[in-house]
Structure formats: C-alpha cells, structure tokens
Short mmCIF file of C-alpha atoms and ligand atoms in Angstrom, two decimals:
data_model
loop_
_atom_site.label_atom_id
_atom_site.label_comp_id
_atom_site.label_asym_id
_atom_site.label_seq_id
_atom_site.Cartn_x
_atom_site.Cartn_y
_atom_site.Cartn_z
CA UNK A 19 95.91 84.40 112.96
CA UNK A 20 94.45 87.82 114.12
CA UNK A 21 94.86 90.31 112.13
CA UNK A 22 91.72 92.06 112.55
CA UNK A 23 92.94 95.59 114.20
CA UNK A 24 89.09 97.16 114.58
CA UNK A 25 88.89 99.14 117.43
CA UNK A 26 92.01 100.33 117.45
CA UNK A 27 93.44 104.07 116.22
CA UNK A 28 96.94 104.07 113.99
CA UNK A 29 98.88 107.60 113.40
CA UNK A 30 100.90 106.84 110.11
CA UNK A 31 103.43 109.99 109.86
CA UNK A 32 104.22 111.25 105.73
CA UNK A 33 101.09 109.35 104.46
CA UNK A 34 99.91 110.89 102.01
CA UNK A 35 102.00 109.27 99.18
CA UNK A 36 104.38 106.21 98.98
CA UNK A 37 105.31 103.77 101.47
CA UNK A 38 103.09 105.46 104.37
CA UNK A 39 99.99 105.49 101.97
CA UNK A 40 99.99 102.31 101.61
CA UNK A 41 100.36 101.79 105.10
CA UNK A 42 97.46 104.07 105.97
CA UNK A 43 95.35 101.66 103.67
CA UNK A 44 96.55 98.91 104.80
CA UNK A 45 95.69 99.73 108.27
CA UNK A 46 92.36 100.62 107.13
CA UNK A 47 91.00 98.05 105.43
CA UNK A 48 92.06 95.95 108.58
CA UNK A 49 89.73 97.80 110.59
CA UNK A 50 91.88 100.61 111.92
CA UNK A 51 90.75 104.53 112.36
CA UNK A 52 93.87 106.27 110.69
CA UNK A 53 95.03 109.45 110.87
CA UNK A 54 96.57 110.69 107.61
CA UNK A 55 99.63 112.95 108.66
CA UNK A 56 100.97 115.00 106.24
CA UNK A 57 103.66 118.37 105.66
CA UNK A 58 102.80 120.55 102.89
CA UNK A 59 100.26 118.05 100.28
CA UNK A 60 96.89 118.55 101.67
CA UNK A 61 95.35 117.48 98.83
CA UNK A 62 97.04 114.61 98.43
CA UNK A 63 96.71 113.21 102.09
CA UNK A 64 92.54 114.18 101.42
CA UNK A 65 92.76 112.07 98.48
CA UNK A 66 94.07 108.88 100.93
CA UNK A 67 90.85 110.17 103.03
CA UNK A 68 88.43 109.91 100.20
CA UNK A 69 89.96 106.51 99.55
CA UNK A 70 90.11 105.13 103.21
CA UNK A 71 86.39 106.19 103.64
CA UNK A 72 85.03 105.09 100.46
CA UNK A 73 85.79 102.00 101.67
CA UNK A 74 83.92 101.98 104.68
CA UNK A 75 87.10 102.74 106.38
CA UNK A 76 87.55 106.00 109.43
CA UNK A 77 90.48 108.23 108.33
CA UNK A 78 91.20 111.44 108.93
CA UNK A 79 93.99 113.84 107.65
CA UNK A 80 96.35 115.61 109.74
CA UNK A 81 99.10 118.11 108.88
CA UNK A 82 101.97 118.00 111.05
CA UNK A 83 105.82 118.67 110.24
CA UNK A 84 107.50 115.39 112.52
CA UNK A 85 110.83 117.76 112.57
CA UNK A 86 109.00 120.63 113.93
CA UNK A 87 108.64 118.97 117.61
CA UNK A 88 105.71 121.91 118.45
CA UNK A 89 103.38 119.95 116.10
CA UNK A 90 103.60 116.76 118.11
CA UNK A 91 101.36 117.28 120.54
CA UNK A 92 98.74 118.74 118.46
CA UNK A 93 98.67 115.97 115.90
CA UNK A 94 97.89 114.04 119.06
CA UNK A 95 95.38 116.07 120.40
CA UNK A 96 93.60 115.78 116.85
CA UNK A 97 93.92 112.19 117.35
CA UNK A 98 92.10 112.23 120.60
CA UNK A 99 89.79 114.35 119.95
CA UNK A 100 88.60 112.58 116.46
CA UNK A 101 89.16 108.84 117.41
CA UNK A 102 89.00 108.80 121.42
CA UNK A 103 92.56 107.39 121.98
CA UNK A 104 96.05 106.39 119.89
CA UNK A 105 97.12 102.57 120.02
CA UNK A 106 99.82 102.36 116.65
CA UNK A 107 102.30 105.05 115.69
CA UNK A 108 104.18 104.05 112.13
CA UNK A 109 107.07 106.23 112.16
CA UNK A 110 107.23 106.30 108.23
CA UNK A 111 107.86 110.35 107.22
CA UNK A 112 111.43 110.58 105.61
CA UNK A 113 113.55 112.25 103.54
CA UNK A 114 116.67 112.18 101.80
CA UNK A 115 119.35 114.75 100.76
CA UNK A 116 121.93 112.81 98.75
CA UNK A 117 125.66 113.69 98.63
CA UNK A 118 129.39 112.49 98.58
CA UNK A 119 130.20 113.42 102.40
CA UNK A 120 133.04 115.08 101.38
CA UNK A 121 130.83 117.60 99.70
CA UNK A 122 127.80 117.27 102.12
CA UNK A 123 126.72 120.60 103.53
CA UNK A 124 125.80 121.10 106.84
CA UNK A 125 121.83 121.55 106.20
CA UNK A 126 122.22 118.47 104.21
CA UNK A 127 122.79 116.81 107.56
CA UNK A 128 120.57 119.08 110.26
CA UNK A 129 117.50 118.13 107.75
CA UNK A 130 118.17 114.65 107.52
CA UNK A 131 118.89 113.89 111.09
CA UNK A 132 116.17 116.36 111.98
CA UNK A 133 113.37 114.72 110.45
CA UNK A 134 114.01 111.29 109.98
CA UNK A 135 115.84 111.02 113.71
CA UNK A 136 115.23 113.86 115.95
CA UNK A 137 111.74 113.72 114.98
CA UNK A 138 110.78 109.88 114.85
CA UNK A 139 112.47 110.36 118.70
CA UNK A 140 110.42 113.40 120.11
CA UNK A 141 107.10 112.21 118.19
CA UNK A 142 107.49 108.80 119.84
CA UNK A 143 108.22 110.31 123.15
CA UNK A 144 104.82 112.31 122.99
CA UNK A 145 102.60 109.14 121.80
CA UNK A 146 103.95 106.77 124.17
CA UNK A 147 102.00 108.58 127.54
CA UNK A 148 98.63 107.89 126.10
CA UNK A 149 99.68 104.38 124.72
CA UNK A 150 100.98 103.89 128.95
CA UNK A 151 97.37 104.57 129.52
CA UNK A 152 96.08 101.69 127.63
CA UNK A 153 98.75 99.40 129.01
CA UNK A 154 99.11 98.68 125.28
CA UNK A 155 100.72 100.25 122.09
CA UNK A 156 102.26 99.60 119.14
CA UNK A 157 105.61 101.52 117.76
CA UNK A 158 106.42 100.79 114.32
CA UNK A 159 109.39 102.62 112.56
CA UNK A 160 110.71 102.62 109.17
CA UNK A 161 114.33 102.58 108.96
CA UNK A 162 115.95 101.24 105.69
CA UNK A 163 118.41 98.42 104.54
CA UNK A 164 120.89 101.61 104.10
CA UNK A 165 120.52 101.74 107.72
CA UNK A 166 122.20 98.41 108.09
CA UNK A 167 124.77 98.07 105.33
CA UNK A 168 125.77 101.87 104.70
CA UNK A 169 125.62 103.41 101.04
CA UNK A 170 128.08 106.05 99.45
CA UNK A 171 126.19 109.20 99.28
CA UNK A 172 123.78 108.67 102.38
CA UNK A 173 125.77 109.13 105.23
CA UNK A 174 123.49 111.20 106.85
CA UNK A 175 120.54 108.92 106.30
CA UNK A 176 122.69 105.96 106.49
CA UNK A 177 123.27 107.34 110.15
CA UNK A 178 119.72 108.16 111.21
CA UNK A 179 118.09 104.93 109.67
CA UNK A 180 120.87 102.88 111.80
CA UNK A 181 119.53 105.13 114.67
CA UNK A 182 116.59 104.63 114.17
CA UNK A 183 117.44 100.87 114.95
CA UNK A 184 118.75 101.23 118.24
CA UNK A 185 116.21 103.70 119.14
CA UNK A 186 113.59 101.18 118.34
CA UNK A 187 115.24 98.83 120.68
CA UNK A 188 115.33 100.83 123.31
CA UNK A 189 112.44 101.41 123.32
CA UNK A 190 110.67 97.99 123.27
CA UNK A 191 113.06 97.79 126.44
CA UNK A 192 111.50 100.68 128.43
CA UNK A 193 108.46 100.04 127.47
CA UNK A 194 107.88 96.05 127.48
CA UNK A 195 106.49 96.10 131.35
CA UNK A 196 103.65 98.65 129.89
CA UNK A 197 102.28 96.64 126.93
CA UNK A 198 103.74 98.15 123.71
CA UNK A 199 105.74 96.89 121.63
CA UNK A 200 108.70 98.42 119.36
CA UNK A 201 110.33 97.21 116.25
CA UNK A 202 111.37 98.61 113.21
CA UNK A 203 110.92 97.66 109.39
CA UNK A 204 114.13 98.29 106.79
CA UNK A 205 112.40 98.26 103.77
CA UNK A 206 114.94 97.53 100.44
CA UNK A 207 114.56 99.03 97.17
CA UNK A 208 110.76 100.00 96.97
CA UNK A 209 108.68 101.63 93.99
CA UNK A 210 108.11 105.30 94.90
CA UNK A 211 108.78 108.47 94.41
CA UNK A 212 111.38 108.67 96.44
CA UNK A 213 113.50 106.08 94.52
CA UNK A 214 112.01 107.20 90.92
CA UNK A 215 112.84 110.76 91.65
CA UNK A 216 116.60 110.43 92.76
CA UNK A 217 117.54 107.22 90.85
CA UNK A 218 118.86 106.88 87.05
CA UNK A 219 117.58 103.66 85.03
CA UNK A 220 121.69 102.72 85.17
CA UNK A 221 121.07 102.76 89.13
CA UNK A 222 118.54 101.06 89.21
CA UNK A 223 119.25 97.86 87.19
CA UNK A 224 122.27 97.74 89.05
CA UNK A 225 120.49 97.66 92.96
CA UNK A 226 118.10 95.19 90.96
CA UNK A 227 121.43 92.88 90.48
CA UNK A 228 121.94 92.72 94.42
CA UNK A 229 118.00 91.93 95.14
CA UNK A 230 117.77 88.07 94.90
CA UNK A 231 114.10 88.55 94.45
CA UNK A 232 114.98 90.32 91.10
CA UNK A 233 112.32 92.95 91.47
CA UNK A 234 111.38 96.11 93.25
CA UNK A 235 109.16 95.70 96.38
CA UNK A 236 105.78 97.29 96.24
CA UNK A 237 104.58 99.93 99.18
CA UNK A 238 101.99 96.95 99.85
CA UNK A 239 104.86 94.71 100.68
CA UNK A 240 105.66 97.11 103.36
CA UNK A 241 102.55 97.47 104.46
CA UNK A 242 102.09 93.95 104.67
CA UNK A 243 104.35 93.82 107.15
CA UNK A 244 103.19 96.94 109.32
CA UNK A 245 99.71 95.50 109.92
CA UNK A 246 101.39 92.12 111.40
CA UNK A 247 103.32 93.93 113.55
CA UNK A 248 101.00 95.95 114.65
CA UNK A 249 98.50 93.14 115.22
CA UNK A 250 97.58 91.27 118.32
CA UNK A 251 99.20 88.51 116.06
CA UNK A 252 103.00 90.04 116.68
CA UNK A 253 102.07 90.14 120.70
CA UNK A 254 105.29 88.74 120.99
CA UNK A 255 107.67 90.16 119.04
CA UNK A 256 109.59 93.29 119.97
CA UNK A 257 112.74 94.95 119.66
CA UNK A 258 112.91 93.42 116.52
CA UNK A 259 114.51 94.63 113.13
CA UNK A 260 112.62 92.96 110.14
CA UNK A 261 114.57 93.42 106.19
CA UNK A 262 111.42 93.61 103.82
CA UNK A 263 114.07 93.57 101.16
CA UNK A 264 113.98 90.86 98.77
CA UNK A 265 116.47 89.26 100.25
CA UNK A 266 119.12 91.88 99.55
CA UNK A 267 120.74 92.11 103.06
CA UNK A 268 120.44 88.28 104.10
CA UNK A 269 124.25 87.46 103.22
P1 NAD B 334 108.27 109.40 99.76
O1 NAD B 334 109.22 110.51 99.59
O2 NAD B 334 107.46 108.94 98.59
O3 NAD B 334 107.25 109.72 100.96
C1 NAD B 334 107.70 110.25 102.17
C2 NAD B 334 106.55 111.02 102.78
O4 NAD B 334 107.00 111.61 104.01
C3 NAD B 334 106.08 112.17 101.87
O5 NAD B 334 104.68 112.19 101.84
C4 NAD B 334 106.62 113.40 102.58
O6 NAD B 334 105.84 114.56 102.37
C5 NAD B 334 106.55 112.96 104.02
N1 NAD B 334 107.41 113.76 104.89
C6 NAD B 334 108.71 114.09 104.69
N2 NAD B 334 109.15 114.88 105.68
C7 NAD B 334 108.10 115.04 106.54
C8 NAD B 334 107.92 115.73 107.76
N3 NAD B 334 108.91 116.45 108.29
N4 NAD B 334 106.73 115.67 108.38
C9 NAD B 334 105.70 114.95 107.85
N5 NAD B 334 105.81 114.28 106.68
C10 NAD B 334 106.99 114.33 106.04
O7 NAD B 334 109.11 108.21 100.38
P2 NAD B 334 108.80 106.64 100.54
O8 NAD B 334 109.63 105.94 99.56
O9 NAD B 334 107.34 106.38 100.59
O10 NAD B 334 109.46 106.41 101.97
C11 NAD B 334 108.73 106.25 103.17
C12 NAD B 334 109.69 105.81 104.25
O11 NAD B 334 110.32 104.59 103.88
C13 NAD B 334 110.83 106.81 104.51
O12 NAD B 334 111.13 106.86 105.89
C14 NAD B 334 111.98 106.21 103.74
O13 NAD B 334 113.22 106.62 104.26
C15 NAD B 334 111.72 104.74 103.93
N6 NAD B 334 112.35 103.88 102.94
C16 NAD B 334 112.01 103.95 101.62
C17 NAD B 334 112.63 103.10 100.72
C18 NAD B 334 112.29 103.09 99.25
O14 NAD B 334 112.90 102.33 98.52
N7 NAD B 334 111.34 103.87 98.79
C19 NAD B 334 113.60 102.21 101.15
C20 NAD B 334 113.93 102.17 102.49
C21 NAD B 334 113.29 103.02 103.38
#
C-alpha cells in the first residue's frame, strides 16, 4: 500500500496543538512539506516546527485566522512561495462555544458557524484553483460524530459539523473530473484540550459508556486516518464520511 506522500505539500489549518498537530506530524513523517497554520499560539505552532524538522521533516508555520476569509489567500501565497505548490488541505481548525439553545447567544452562533463552516468553505474555495492546476488534490475535513447524531448543548456546532458533511460531498462532486478528492473524518471522543477543557470527569465516564471501544481515541488515531486519505492509496475514495469513533455511531 502507498503511503509514502514525499513530494507532495499538506496545509493542516489549527495545528499547532491537538488533533491537527498530530496531523501535521503525521503528514510529516510520511514525507510531506507541512505548513503549520495557526491563530494566536506562535510559539506553540514553532514548537510543531522544531519537531517536524528535527526529524528530517520540511514544515513551516503559518498564522492565519480560517474565519477571517482575507487571510486565505495569503496563507496560500506562503505556501507557494515556501514549498512551490499545495496538493492536501486538512480542514481541522475548530472551535466550540457550548450552550442550551434556549440560552445560546447570537455570537455563540456567528463564531461557531464562522469558523468551523464559513471558513472551512471560503478556505477550500481558495486552495482548490492551484490543486485544478495539478489535476490533483486532496480535501480532507474534520467534522465530528456530533455532526451526525446531534448533542444537547452544540447546536451550533452540531449544525456546522453536519455541514461540513454535505459540503465535503459536494465537493468531491465538482471536483472528481479534476483529480481531487473530498471526504471528511468525524472523529468521536478524542484526548485534547478541547474535550479536557470543557468536559467534567462525570461527562466523561459517561460518553466512555457509549464508545464500544471503551477508551478515548488518541489525535494519532485521527491522524492515522488523514494520511490514508490523503494518500495515493485512497485514489478511490471520495465523497466519503469516515467515523474514527470507537465504534460509537455504528448502531
Ligand atoms: P483544540 O481546541 O485542541 O485545537 C483546535 C485548534 O484550532 C487550536 O490550535 C486552535 O487555536 C485552532 N483554531 C481555532 N480557531 C481557529 C481559526 N479561526 N483559525 C486558525 N486556527 C484556529 O481541538 P481538537 O480537539 O484538536 O480539535 C480539532 C478538530 O477536531 C476540530 O475541528 C474539532 O471540532 C474536531 N473534533 C474534535 C473532537 C475531540 O474529541 N477532540 C471530536 C470531534 C471533532
């Protein structure tokens, strides 16, 4: 199986911690120049850097806020200009902003749908000309199992992760004549900050009950998964939505 991706230049978006650290690492140590995006933690996405390079890996960090569409096109052009050309974007930046709908305020759903919809859309947009170029490409987005089942409390990401599927989709449909490919990944419950930071121990035992796999998944797990899809391995698979989950959503 070939999943040897050297030669070929990844953007991973929010890598500088988490899921899309891993995924940035992953890349690289298949052979993969990476750029590091990152918002606000330039430290931490120079740490990935240091990390990538020290072993033997290209990687280069670039700050870009995905909701801020006027920072598309130069997180591109940094591409370009450091690695000659972009062939995989991993949509993976996200956020949450938890509440009861009933109480949800309205920034609590412009932020949400802003960065982890409106954003994953216009960035995708911008990468997919120079991907048409290489009559080849690779779009690989991070939704979540919340996208697919619902949860109380994240209706707003709920929404925009189960956007985030059909936009994948559709996609892999306009684009399937030009070479690249489009699916999406819904990870489960995964060890990082994001689910240490807004989850109690109570919660947490109780989403392990629904995981037949009894565990948390790993950000490697996920990334496991990224550099198949993005390999000349998954050639032919797109428009496809693929649970990394444990099991958790296959009743
Ligand atoms: P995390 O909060 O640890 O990391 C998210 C990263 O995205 C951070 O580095 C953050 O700075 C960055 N980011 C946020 N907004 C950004 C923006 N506007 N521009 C650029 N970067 C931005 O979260 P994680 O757990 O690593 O999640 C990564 C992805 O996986 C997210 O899309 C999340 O929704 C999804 N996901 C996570 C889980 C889980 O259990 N952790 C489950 C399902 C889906």
């Amino acid at each position: 199986m070939q999943l040897d991706l050297t030669g070929r230049v990844a953007i991973v978006t929010g890598a500088s911690r988490g899921i899309g650290r891993a995924i940035a690492e992953a890349l690289a140590a298949s052979g993969a120049a990476v750029v590091v995006n990152y918002r606000g933690s330039e430290a931490a996405a120079a740490e990935v850097v240091e990390t990538i390079t020290a072993k033997g890996g290209k990687a280069l960090a670039v700050q870009a806020d995905v909701a801020d569409a006027a920072s598309h096109e130069a997180l591109l052009k940094a591409t370009t200009e450091a690695f000659g050309r972009v062939d995989i974007l991993v949509n993976n930046a996200g956020i949450t902003r938890d509440n009861l709908l009933l109480r949800m305020k309205e920034s609590e759903v412009d932020d949400v749908l802003q960065t982890n919809l409106r954003g994953v859309m216009l960035l995708t947009k911008a990468v997919l000309r120079p991907m048409m170029k290489n009559k080849w490409g690779r779009v690989i987005t991070i939704s979540s199992v919340i996208g697919l089942t619902g949860n109380a409390g994240q209706a707003n990401y709920a929404a925009a992760k189960a956007g985030l599927i059909g936009f994948s989709k559709s996609v892999a449909q306009e684009m399937a004549s030009r070479g690249i490919t489009a699916n999406a990944i819904c990870p489960g419950f995964i060890e990082t900050d994001m689910t240490r930071n807004a989850m109690s121990e109570e919660l947490i035992n109780k989403a392990l009950d629904r995981i037949p796999l009894a565990r948390m998944g790993q950000p490697a797990e996920i990334a496991n998964a990224v550099v198949f899809l993005a390999s000349d391995a998954a050639g032919y698979i797109t428009g496809q939505t693929l649970a990394v989950d444990g099991g958790m959503t296959m009743y």
